[in-house]
Amino acid sequence: MVFNDFFIYWIHRLEHHPSIYKYVHKPHHKWIVPTPWAAIAFHPLDGFLQSTPYHIFVFICPMQKYLYAVLFILVQLWTIFIHDGDMISGTWSEKFINSPAHHTLHHMYFTCNYGQYFTWADNYFDSHREPRPDLDPIHDALKVMREKGLIDEKGNPIPQKNKSD
């Protein structure tokens, strides 16, 4: 996982270079707040490039073909997981593990959180952005709804009176 995470970090970061981004990685970033569908929406070259470390690794450390297939499925599930657009943050694991909140920030700002599984490469190469509740785009929408009296402090809808009443 460390091998793949390191090389995917650099492939992903290079895909954000202006001379490459618009041709290869831009289709994936149509979703500013990602959805699970964004996880599988990418240019074929993007998918090939980001999967390359997995295919190279088996030549360095051979593995049984069924294990390879299971790991491939788990990678796809992880990719869907980090694209769920969830900005829940504040857990101890976010110091080490790339969470959906990290990846949502990546889609919002484009210049941070390139790692796939872990945050160590982003921390080391100065591209880490810590998830915080105030960075959540839904946070602002909820604040406006509270100010307009549409929801209470817990987010529950407040019944509105009709003007005809």
PDB file of C-alpha atoms in Angstrom:
ATOM      1  CA  MET A   1       0.000   0.000   0.000  1.00  0.00           C
ATOM      2  CA  VAL A   2       2.876   2.384   0.739  1.00  0.00           C
ATOM      3  CA  PHE A   3       4.461   1.668  -2.668  1.00  0.00           C
ATOM      4  CA  ASN A   4       1.189   2.267  -4.513  1.00  0.00           C
ATOM      5  CA  ASP A   5       0.261   5.289  -2.410  1.00  0.00           C
ATOM      6  CA  PHE A   6       3.623   6.973  -3.094  1.00  0.00           C
ATOM      7  CA  PHE A   7       3.487   6.494  -6.859  1.00  0.00           C
ATOM      8  CA  ILE A   8      -0.210   7.314  -7.163  1.00  0.00           C
ATOM      9  CA  TYR A   9       0.441  10.492  -5.173  1.00  0.00           C
ATOM     10  CA  TRP A  10       2.995  11.605  -7.788  1.00  0.00           C
ATOM     11  CA  ILE A  11       0.947  10.469 -10.792  1.00  0.00           C
ATOM     12  CA  HIS A  12      -2.103  12.249  -9.426  1.00  0.00           C
ATOM     13  CA  ARG A  13      -0.133  15.381  -8.604  1.00  0.00           C
ATOM     14  CA  LEU A  14       1.447  15.437 -12.084  1.00  0.00           C
ATOM     15  CA  GLU A  15      -1.996  15.018 -13.636  1.00  0.00           C
ATOM     16  CA  HIS A  16      -2.820  18.378 -12.087  1.00  0.00           C
ATOM     17  CA  HIS A  17      -0.027  20.110 -13.994  1.00  0.00           C
ATOM     18  CA  PRO A  18      -1.678  22.582 -16.418  1.00  0.00           C
ATOM     19  CA  SER A  19      -0.156  20.976 -19.506  1.00  0.00           C
ATOM     20  CA  ILE A  20      -1.619  17.573 -18.590  1.00  0.00           C
ATOM     21  CA  TYR A  21      -4.711  18.377 -16.517  1.00  0.00           C
ATOM     22  CA  LYS A  22      -7.038  19.607 -19.260  1.00  0.00           C
ATOM     23  CA  TYR A  23      -6.347  16.565 -21.438  1.00  0.00           C
ATOM     24  CA  VAL A  24      -6.307  13.757 -18.906  1.00  0.00           C
ATOM     25  CA  HIS A  25      -7.685  14.557 -15.456  1.00  0.00           C
ATOM     26  CA  LYS A  26     -10.230  17.341 -16.016  1.00  0.00           C
ATOM     27  CA  PRO A  27     -13.203  15.015 -16.770  1.00  0.00           C
ATOM     28  CA  HIS A  28     -12.845  13.570 -13.265  1.00  0.00           C
ATOM     29  CA  HIS A  29     -13.004  17.028 -11.684  1.00  0.00           C
ATOM     30  CA  LYS A  30     -16.366  17.995 -13.162  1.00  0.00           C
ATOM     31  CA  TRP A  31     -17.673  17.170  -9.689  1.00  0.00           C
ATOM     32  CA  ILE A  32     -16.587  19.896  -7.279  1.00  0.00           C
ATOM     33  CA  VAL A  33     -18.247  17.998  -4.467  1.00  0.00           C
ATOM     34  CA  PRO A  34     -17.546  14.404  -5.505  1.00  0.00           C
ATOM     35  CA  THR A  35     -20.068  11.600  -5.638  1.00  0.00           C
ATOM     36  CA  PRO A  36     -19.455   7.859  -5.845  1.00  0.00           C
ATOM     37  CA  TRP A  37     -20.103   8.180  -9.607  1.00  0.00           C
ATOM     38  CA  ALA A  38     -17.145  10.580  -9.874  1.00  0.00           C
ATOM     39  CA  ALA A  39     -14.932   7.738  -8.648  1.00  0.00           C
ATOM     40  CA  ILE A  40     -15.420   5.920 -11.944  1.00  0.00           C
ATOM     41  CA  ALA A  41     -15.797   8.952 -14.218  1.00  0.00           C
ATOM     42  CA  PHE A  42     -12.396   9.545 -15.744  1.00  0.00           C
ATOM     43  CA  HIS A  43     -10.514   9.641 -19.011  1.00  0.00           C
ATOM     44  CA  PRO A  44      -9.203   6.159 -19.989  1.00  0.00           C
ATOM     45  CA  LEU A  45      -5.600   7.430 -19.885  1.00  0.00           C
ATOM     46  CA  ASP A  46      -6.196   8.753 -16.361  1.00  0.00           C
ATOM     47  CA  GLY A  47      -7.416   5.331 -15.230  1.00  0.00           C
ATOM     48  CA  PHE A  48      -4.460   3.621 -16.892  1.00  0.00           C
ATOM     49  CA  LEU A  49      -1.897   5.993 -15.367  1.00  0.00           C
ATOM     50  CA  GLN A  50      -3.284   5.800 -11.850  1.00  0.00           C
ATOM     51  CA  SER A  51      -3.479   2.005 -11.973  1.00  0.00           C
ATOM     52  CA  THR A  52       0.108   1.600 -13.220  1.00  0.00           C
ATOM     53  CA  PRO A  53       1.708   1.246  -9.751  1.00  0.00           C
ATOM     54  CA  TYR A  54      -0.559  -1.720  -8.978  1.00  0.00           C
ATOM     55  CA  HIS A  55       0.476  -3.504 -12.161  1.00  0.00           C
ATOM     56  CA  ILE A  56       4.181  -2.770 -11.632  1.00  0.00           C
ATOM     57  CA  PHE A  57       4.114  -3.885  -8.003  1.00  0.00           C
ATOM     58  CA  VAL A  58       3.227  -7.502  -8.846  1.00  0.00           C
ATOM     59  CA  PHE A  59       6.489  -7.777 -10.797  1.00  0.00           C
ATOM     60  CA  ILE A  60       8.395  -6.707  -7.675  1.00  0.00           C
ATOM     61  CA  CYS A  61       6.311  -8.720  -5.228  1.00  0.00           C
ATOM     62  CA  PRO A  62       4.460 -11.526  -7.051  1.00  0.00           C
ATOM     63  CA  MET A  63       1.078 -12.519  -5.680  1.00  0.00           C
ATOM     64  CA  GLN A  64      -1.561 -15.125  -6.358  1.00  0.00           C
ATOM     65  CA  LYS A  65      -4.007 -14.122  -9.111  1.00  0.00           C
ATOM     66  CA  TYR A  66      -7.124 -14.365  -6.916  1.00  0.00           C
ATOM     67  CA  LEU A  67      -5.520 -12.173  -4.254  1.00  0.00           C
ATOM     68  CA  TYR A  68      -4.663  -9.682  -6.994  1.00  0.00           C
ATOM     69  CA  ALA A  69      -8.315  -9.675  -8.144  1.00  0.00           C
ATOM     70  CA  VAL A  70      -9.611  -9.225  -4.565  1.00  0.00           C
ATOM     71  CA  LEU A  71      -7.200  -6.341  -3.984  1.00  0.00           C
ATOM     72  CA  PHE A  72      -8.348  -4.766  -7.261  1.00  0.00           C
ATOM     73  CA  ILE A  73     -11.962  -4.905  -6.039  1.00  0.00           C
ATOM     74  CA  LEU A  74     -10.972  -3.421  -2.664  1.00  0.00           C
ATOM     75  CA  VAL A  75      -9.175  -0.539  -4.417  1.00  0.00           C
ATOM     76  CA  GLN A  76     -12.356   0.206  -6.362  1.00  0.00           C
ATOM     77  CA  LEU A  77     -14.421   0.183  -3.164  1.00  0.00           C
ATOM     78  CA  TRP A  78     -11.917   2.496  -1.467  1.00  0.00           C
ATOM     79  CA  THR A  79     -12.046   4.866  -4.438  1.00  0.00           C
ATOM     80  CA  ILE A  80     -15.838   4.971  -4.264  1.00  0.00           C
ATOM     81  CA  PHE A  81     -15.641   5.518  -0.484  1.00  0.00           C
ATOM     82  CA  ILE A  82     -13.360   8.568  -0.716  1.00  0.00           C
ATOM     83  CA  HIS A  83     -15.613  10.096  -3.391  1.00  0.00           C
ATOM     84  CA  ASP A  84     -18.774  10.166  -1.289  1.00  0.00           C
ATOM     85  CA  GLY A  85     -18.487  13.929  -0.699  1.00  0.00           C
ATOM     86  CA  ASP A  86     -18.745  13.513   3.060  1.00  0.00           C
ATOM     87  CA  MET A  87     -17.088  16.293   5.058  1.00  0.00           C
ATOM     88  CA  ILE A  88     -17.436  14.657   8.460  1.00  0.00           C
ATOM     89  CA  SER A  89     -14.106  15.326  10.078  1.00  0.00           C
ATOM     90  CA  GLY A  90     -12.376  15.367  13.417  1.00  0.00           C
ATOM     91  CA  THR A  91     -11.536  11.688  13.849  1.00  0.00           C
ATOM     92  CA  TRP A  92      -8.064  10.651  15.011  1.00  0.00           C
ATOM     93  CA  SER A  93      -7.587   8.506  11.880  1.00  0.00           C
ATOM     94  CA  GLU A  94      -7.633  11.567   9.590  1.00  0.00           C
ATOM     95  CA  LYS A  95      -4.101  12.378  10.705  1.00  0.00           C
ATOM     96  CA  PHE A  96      -2.960   9.253   8.834  1.00  0.00           C
ATOM     97  CA  ILE A  97      -5.712   8.075   6.500  1.00  0.00           C
ATOM     98  CA  ASN A  98      -7.026   9.943   3.456  1.00  0.00           C
ATOM     99  CA  SER A  99     -10.703  10.338   4.257  1.00  0.00           C
ATOM    100  CA  PRO A 100     -13.687  11.394   2.127  1.00  0.00           C
ATOM    101  CA  ALA A 101     -13.282  14.851   3.714  1.00  0.00           C
ATOM    102  CA  HIS A 102      -9.681  15.021   2.430  1.00  0.00           C
ATOM    103  CA  HIS A 103     -10.725  14.046  -1.065  1.00  0.00           C
ATOM    104  CA  THR A 104     -13.678  16.433  -1.088  1.00  0.00           C
ATOM    105  CA  LEU A 105     -11.194  19.228  -0.320  1.00  0.00           C
ATOM    106  CA  HIS A 106      -9.061  17.953  -3.207  1.00  0.00           C
ATOM    107  CA  HIS A 107     -12.033  18.332  -5.565  1.00  0.00           C
ATOM    108  CA  MET A 108     -12.853  21.785  -4.180  1.00  0.00           C
ATOM    109  CA  TYR A 109      -9.337  23.272  -4.246  1.00  0.00           C
ATOM    110  CA  PHE A 110      -7.428  21.045  -6.771  1.00  0.00           C
ATOM    111  CA  THR A 111      -4.053  21.787  -5.114  1.00  0.00           C
ATOM    112  CA  CYS A 112      -4.123  19.511  -2.079  1.00  0.00           C
ATOM    113  CA  ASN A 113      -4.656  15.959  -0.838  1.00  0.00           C
ATOM    114  CA  TYR A 114      -3.409  13.915  -3.794  1.00  0.00           C
ATOM    115  CA  GLY A 115      -2.835  10.704  -1.809  1.00  0.00           C
ATOM    116  CA  GLN A 116      -5.022   7.663  -2.227  1.00  0.00           C
ATOM    117  CA  TYR A 117      -4.875   5.906   1.133  1.00  0.00           C
ATOM    118  CA  PHE A 118      -2.694   7.930   3.464  1.00  0.00           C
ATOM    119  CA  THR A 119      -1.860  11.552   4.250  1.00  0.00           C
ATOM    120  CA  TRP A 120       1.905  11.088   4.779  1.00  0.00           C
ATOM    121  CA  ALA A 121       2.952  12.028   1.217  1.00  0.00           C
ATOM    122  CA  ASP A 122       0.739  15.126   1.254  1.00  0.00           C
ATOM    123  CA  ASN A 123       2.213  16.104   4.618  1.00  0.00           C
ATOM    124  CA  TYR A 124       5.794  15.471   3.511  1.00  0.00           C
ATOM    125  CA  PHE A 125       5.486  17.190   0.110  1.00  0.00           C
ATOM    126  CA  ASP A 126       3.466  20.123   1.506  1.00  0.00           C
ATOM    127  CA  SER A 127       0.155  19.502  -0.247  1.00  0.00           C
ATOM    128  CA  HIS A 128      -1.931  18.488   2.767  1.00  0.00           C
ATOM    129  CA  ARG A 129      -5.062  20.417   3.690  1.00  0.00           C
ATOM    130  CA  GLU A 130      -6.654  19.418   6.972  1.00  0.00           C
ATOM    131  CA  PRO A 131     -10.409  18.783   6.829  1.00  0.00           C
ATOM    132  CA  ARG A 132     -12.351  21.214   9.013  1.00  0.00           C
ATOM    133  CA  PRO A 133     -16.117  21.589   9.388  1.00  0.00           C
ATOM    134  CA  ASP A 134     -15.941  25.245   8.284  1.00  0.00           C
ATOM    135  CA  LEU A 135     -14.582  24.138   4.883  1.00  0.00           C
ATOM    136  CA  ASP A 136     -17.699  22.043   4.241  1.00  0.00           C
ATOM    137  CA  PRO A 137     -19.758  23.621   1.428  1.00  0.00           C
ATOM    138  CA  ILE A 138     -22.925  22.257   3.019  1.00  0.00           C
ATOM    139  CA  HIS A 139     -22.019  24.068   6.262  1.00  0.00           C
ATOM    140  CA  ASP A 140     -22.652  27.472   4.621  1.00  0.00           C
ATOM    141  CA  ALA A 141     -25.947  26.326   3.109  1.00  0.00           C
ATOM    142  CA  LEU A 142     -27.154  25.095   6.506  1.00  0.00           C
ATOM    143  CA  LYS A 143     -26.141  28.409   8.096  1.00  0.00           C
ATOM    144  CA  VAL A 144     -28.238  30.329   5.552  1.00  0.00           C
ATOM    145  CA  MET A 145     -31.196  27.977   6.113  1.00  0.00           C
ATOM    146  CA  ARG A 146     -30.935  28.536   9.898  1.00  0.00           C
ATOM    147  CA  GLU A 147     -30.794  32.315   9.400  1.00  0.00           C
ATOM    148  CA  LYS A 148     -33.934  32.165   7.227  1.00  0.00           C
ATOM    149  CA  GLY A 149     -35.736  30.103   9.860  1.00  0.00           C
ATOM    150  CA  LEU A 150     -36.084  27.059   7.599  1.00  0.00           C
ATOM    151  CA  ILE A 151     -34.267  24.655   9.958  1.00  0.00           C
ATOM    152  CA  ASP A 152     -33.492  24.589  13.664  1.00  0.00           C
ATOM    153  CA  GLU A 153     -30.027  24.276  15.243  1.00  0.00           C
ATOM    154  CA  LYS A 154     -30.110  20.485  14.859  1.00  0.00           C
ATOM    155  CA  GLY A 155     -30.967  20.736  11.146  1.00  0.00           C
ATOM    156  CA  ASN A 156     -34.602  19.740  11.533  1.00  0.00           C
ATOM    157  CA  PRO A 157     -37.099  21.496   9.240  1.00  0.00           C
ATOM    158  CA  ILE A 158     -39.248  24.188  10.826  1.00  0.00           C
ATOM    159  CA  PRO A 159     -42.847  24.056   9.560  1.00  0.00           C
ATOM    160  CA  GLN A 160     -43.636  27.147   7.527  1.00  0.00           C
ATOM    161  CA  LYS A 161     -46.951  28.949   7.761  1.00  0.00           C
ATOM    162  CA  ASN A 162     -48.800  29.674   4.548  1.00  0.00           C
ATOM    163  CA  LYS A 163     -49.329  33.352   3.774  1.00  0.00           C
ATOM    164  CA  SER A 164     -53.026  32.585   3.232  1.00  0.00           C
ATOM    165  CA  ASP A 165     -53.405  31.562   6.922  1.00  0.00           C
TER     166      ASP A 165
END
